[in-house]
XYZ file of N, CA and C in Angstrom:
432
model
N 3.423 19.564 31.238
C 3.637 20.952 30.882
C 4.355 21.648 32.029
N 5.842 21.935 31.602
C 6.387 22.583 32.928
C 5.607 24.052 32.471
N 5.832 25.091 34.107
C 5.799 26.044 34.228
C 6.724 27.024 33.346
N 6.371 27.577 33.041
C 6.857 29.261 31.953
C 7.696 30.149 33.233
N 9.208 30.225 32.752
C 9.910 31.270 33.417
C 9.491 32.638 33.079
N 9.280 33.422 34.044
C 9.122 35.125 33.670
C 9.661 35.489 32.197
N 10.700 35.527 32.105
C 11.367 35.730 30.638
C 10.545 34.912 29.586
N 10.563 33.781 29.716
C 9.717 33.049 28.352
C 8.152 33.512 28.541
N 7.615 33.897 29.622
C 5.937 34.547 28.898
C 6.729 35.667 28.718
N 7.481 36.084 28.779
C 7.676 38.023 28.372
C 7.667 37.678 26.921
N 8.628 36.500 26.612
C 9.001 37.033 24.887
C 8.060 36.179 23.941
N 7.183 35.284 24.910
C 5.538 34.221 24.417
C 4.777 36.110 24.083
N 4.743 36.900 24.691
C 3.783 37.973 25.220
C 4.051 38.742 23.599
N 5.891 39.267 23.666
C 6.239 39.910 22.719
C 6.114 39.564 21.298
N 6.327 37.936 21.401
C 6.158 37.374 19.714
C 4.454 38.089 19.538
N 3.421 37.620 20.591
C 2.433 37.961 20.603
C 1.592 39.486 19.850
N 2.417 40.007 20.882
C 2.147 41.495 20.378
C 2.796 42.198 19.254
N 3.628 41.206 18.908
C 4.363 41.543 17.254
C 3.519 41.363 16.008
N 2.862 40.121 16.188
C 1.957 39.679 15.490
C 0.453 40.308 15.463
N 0.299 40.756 16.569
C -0.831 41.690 16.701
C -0.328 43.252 15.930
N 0.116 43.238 16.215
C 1.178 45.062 14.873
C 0.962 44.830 14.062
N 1.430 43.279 13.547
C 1.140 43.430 11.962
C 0.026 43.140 11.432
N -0.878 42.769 12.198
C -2.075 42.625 11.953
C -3.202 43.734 11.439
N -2.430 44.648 12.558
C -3.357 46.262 12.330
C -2.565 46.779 11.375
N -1.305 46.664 11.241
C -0.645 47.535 9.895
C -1.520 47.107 9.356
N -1.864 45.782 8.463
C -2.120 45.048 7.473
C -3.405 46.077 7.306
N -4.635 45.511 8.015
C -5.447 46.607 8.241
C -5.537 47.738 8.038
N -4.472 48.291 8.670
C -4.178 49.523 8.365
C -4.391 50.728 7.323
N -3.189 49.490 6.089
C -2.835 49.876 4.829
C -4.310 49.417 3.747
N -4.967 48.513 4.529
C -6.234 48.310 3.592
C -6.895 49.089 3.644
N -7.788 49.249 5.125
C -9.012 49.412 5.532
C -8.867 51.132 5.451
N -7.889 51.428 5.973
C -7.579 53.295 6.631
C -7.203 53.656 5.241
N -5.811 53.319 4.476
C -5.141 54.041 3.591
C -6.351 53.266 2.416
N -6.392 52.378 2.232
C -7.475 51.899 0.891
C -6.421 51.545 -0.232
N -5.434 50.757 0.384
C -4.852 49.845 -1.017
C -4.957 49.192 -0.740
N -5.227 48.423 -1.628
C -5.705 46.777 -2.181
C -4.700 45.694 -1.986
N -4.809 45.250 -1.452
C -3.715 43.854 -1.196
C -3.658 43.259 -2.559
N -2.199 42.769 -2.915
C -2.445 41.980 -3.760
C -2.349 40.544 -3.743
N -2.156 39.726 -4.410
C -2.219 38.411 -4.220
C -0.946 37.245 -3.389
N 0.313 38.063 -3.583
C 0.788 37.462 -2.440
C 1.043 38.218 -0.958
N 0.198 39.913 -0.947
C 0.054 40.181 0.600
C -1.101 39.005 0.958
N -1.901 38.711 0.517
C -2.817 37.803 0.927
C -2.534 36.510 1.191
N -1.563 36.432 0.884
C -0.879 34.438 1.048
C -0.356 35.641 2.755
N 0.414 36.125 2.409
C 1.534 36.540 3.650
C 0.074 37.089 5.180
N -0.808 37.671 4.617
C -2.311 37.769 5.831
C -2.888 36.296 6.055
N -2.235 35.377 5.260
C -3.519 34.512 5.879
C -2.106 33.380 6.537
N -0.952 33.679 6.441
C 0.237 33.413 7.741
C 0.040 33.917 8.627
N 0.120 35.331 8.900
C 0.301 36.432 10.152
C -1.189 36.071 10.854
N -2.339 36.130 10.289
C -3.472 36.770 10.964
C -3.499 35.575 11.914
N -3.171 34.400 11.582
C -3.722 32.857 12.460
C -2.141 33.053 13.976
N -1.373 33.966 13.579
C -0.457 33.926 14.696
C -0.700 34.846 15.656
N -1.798 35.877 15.386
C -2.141 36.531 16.673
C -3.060 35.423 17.727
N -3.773 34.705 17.211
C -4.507 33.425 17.868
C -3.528 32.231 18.395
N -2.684 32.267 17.559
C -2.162 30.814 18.036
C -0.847 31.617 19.552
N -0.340 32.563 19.262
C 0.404 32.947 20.336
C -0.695 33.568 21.170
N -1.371 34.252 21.046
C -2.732 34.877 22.250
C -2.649 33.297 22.956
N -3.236 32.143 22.520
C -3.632 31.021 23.239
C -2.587 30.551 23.901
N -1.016 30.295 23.434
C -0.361 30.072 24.193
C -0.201 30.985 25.256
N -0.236 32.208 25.486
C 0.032 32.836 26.153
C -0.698 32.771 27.215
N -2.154 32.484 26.579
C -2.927 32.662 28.141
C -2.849 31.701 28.503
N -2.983 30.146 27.798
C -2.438 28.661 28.788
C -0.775 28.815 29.072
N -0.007 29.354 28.984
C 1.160 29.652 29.421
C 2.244 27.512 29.095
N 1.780 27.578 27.514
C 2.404 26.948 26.637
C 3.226 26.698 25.503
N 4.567 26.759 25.843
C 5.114 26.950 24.336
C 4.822 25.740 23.889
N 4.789 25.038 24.183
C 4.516 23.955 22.802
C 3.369 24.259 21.581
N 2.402 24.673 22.247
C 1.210 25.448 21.514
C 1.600 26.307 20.550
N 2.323 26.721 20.902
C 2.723 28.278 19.828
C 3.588 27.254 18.565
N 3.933 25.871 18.264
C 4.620 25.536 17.543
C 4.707 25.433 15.988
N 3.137 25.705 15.780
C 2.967 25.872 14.172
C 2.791 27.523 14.051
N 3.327 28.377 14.824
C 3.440 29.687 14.766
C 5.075 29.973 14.207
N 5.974 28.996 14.228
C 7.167 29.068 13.963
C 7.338 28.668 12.768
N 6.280 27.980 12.405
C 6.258 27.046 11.018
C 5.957 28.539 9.783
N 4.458 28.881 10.798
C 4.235 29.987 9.729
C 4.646 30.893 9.417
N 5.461 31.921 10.321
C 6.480 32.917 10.042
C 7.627 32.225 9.647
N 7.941 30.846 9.898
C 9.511 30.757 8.698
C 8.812 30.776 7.395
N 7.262 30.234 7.002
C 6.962 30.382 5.667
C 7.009 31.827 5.123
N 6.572 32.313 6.128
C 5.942 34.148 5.936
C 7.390 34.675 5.366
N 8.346 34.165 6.307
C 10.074 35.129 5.673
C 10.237 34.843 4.252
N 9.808 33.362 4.138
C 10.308 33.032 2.090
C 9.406 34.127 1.461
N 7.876 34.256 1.725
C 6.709 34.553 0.924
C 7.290 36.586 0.535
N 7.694 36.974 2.279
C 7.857 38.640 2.345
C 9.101 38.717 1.281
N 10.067 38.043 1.459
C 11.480 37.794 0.818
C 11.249 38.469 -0.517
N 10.249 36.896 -1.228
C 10.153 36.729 -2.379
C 9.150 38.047 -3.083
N 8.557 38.729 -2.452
C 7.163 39.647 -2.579
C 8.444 41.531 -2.999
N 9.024 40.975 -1.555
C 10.022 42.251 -1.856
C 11.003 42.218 -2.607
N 11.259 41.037 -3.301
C 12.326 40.778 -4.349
C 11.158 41.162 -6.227
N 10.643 40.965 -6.127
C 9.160 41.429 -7.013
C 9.311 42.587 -7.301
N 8.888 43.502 -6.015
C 9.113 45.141 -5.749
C 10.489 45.874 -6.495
N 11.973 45.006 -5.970
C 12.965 45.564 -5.963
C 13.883 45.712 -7.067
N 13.403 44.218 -7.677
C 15.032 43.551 -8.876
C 14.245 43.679 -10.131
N 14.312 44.387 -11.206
C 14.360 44.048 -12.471
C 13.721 43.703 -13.334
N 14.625 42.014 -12.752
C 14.838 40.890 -13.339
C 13.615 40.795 -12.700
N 12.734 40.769 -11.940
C 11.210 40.016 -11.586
C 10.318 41.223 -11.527
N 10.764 41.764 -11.674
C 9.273 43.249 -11.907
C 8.394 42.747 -12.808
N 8.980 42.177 -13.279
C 7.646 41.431 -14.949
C 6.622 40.433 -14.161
N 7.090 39.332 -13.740
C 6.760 38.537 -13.014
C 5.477 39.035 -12.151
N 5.877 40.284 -11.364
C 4.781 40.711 -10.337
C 3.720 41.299 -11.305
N 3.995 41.353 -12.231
C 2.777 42.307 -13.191
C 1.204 41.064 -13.574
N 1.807 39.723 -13.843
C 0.408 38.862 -13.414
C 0.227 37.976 -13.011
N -0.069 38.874 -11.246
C 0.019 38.451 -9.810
C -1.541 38.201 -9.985
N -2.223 39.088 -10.533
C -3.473 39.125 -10.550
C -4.401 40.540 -10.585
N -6.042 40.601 -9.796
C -6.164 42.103 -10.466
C -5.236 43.538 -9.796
N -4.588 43.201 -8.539
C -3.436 44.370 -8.476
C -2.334 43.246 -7.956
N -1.211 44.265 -9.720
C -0.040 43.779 -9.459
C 0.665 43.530 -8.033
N 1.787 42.364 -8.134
C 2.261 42.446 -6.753
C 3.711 43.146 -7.050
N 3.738 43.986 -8.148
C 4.860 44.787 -7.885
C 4.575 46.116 -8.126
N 3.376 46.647 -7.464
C 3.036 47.840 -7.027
C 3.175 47.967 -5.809
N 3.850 49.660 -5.794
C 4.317 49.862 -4.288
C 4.078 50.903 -3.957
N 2.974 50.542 -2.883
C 2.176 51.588 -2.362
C 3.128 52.511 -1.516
N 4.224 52.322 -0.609
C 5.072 53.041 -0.177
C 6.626 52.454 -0.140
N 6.640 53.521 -0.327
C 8.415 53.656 -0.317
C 9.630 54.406 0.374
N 9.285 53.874 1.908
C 9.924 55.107 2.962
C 11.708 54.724 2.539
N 12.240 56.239 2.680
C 13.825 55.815 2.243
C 13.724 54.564 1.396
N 13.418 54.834 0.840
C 13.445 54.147 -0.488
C 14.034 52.326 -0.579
N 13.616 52.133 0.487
C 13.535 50.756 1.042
C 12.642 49.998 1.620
N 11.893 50.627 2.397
C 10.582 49.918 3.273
C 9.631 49.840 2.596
N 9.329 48.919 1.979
C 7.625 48.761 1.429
C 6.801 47.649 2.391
N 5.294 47.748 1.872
C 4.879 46.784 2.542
C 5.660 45.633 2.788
N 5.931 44.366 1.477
C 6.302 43.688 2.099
C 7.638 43.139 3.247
N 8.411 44.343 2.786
C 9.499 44.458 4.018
C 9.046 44.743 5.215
N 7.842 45.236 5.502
C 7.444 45.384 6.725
C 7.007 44.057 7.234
N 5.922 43.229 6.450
C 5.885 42.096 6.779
C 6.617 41.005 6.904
N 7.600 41.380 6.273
C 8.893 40.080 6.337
C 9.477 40.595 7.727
N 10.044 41.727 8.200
C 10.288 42.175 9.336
C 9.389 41.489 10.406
N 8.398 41.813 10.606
C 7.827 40.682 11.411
C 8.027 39.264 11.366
N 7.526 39.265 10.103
C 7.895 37.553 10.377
C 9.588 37.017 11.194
N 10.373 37.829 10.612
C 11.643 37.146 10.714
C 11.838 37.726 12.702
N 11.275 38.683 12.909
C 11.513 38.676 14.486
C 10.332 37.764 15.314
N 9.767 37.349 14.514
C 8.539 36.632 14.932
C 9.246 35.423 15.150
N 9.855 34.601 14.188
C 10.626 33.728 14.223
C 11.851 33.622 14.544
N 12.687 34.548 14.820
C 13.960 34.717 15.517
C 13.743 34.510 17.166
N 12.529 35.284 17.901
C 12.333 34.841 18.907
C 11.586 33.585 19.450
N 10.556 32.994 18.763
C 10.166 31.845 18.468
C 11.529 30.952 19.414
N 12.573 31.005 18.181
C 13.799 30.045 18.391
C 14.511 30.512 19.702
N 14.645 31.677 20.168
C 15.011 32.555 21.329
C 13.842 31.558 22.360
N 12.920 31.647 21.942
C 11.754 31.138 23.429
C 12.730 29.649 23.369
N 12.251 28.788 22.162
C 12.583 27.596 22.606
C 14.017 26.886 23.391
N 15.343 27.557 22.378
C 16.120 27.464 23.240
C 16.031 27.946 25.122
N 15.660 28.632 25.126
C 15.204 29.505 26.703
C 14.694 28.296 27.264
N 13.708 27.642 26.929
C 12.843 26.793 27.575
C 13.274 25.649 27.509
N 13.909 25.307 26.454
C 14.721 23.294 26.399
C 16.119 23.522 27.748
N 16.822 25.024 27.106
C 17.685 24.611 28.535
C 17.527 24.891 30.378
N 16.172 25.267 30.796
C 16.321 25.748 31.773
C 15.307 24.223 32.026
N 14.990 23.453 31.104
C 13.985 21.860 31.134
C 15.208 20.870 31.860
């Protein structure tokens, strides 16, 4: 296990604390505001919630290799948010989200500028979750 350059725990730290955001949004929008997750925010919480643990641990053993099924799960998390906000947005699948289960997954609890809903928020994470992911590793294979 080589040593972690300053820069790679900064952005081990940042994936970290990205994943910790969306954790409390998630929370957030449940526990504080009181909407109900529906059945694929719950596929997309039970991606995110295991990446505040798996990057916390790398971080404090100061290991990227550790963090490696954290890359796995936010590239899954980008298809799942993708597909969740394509539900929300097109049409053609609004039907589809209607039996998601007991709350639809094409109910939308918010709609800032008329673009941001939950799951765009969570796909947003994921995809910077995993954009830097690939940012750490390159960082770390070439300075190896």
């Amino acid at each position: 296990m080589a040593k972690l350059s300053k820069k790679e725990e900064n952005l081990l730290l940042l994936i970290w604390a990205q994943a910790f955001v969306a954790l409390l949004g998630s929370l957030f929008f449940s526990e504080i505001m009181g909407y109900p997750p529906c059945e694929l925010c719950w596929i997309q919480r039970i991606l995110m919630y295991p990446l505040v643990i798996i990057y916390g641990v790398a971080v404090f053993k100061r290991d990227v290799s550790m963090a490696l099924p954290g890359l796995i799960l936010s590239g899954i998390g980008m298809f799942v948010s993708t597909y969740h906000y394509l539900v929300q947005k097109l049409p053609a699948l609004k039907e589809t989200g209607e039996a998601c289960g007991v709350v639809p997954c094409n109910v939308t609890y918010i709609n800032l500028l008329d673009f941001i809903t939950i799951p765009f928020l969570a796909g947003t994470a994921f995809i910077i979750i995993f954009v830097l992911h690939v940012r750490l590793i390159r960082t770390y294979k070439t300075r190896k």
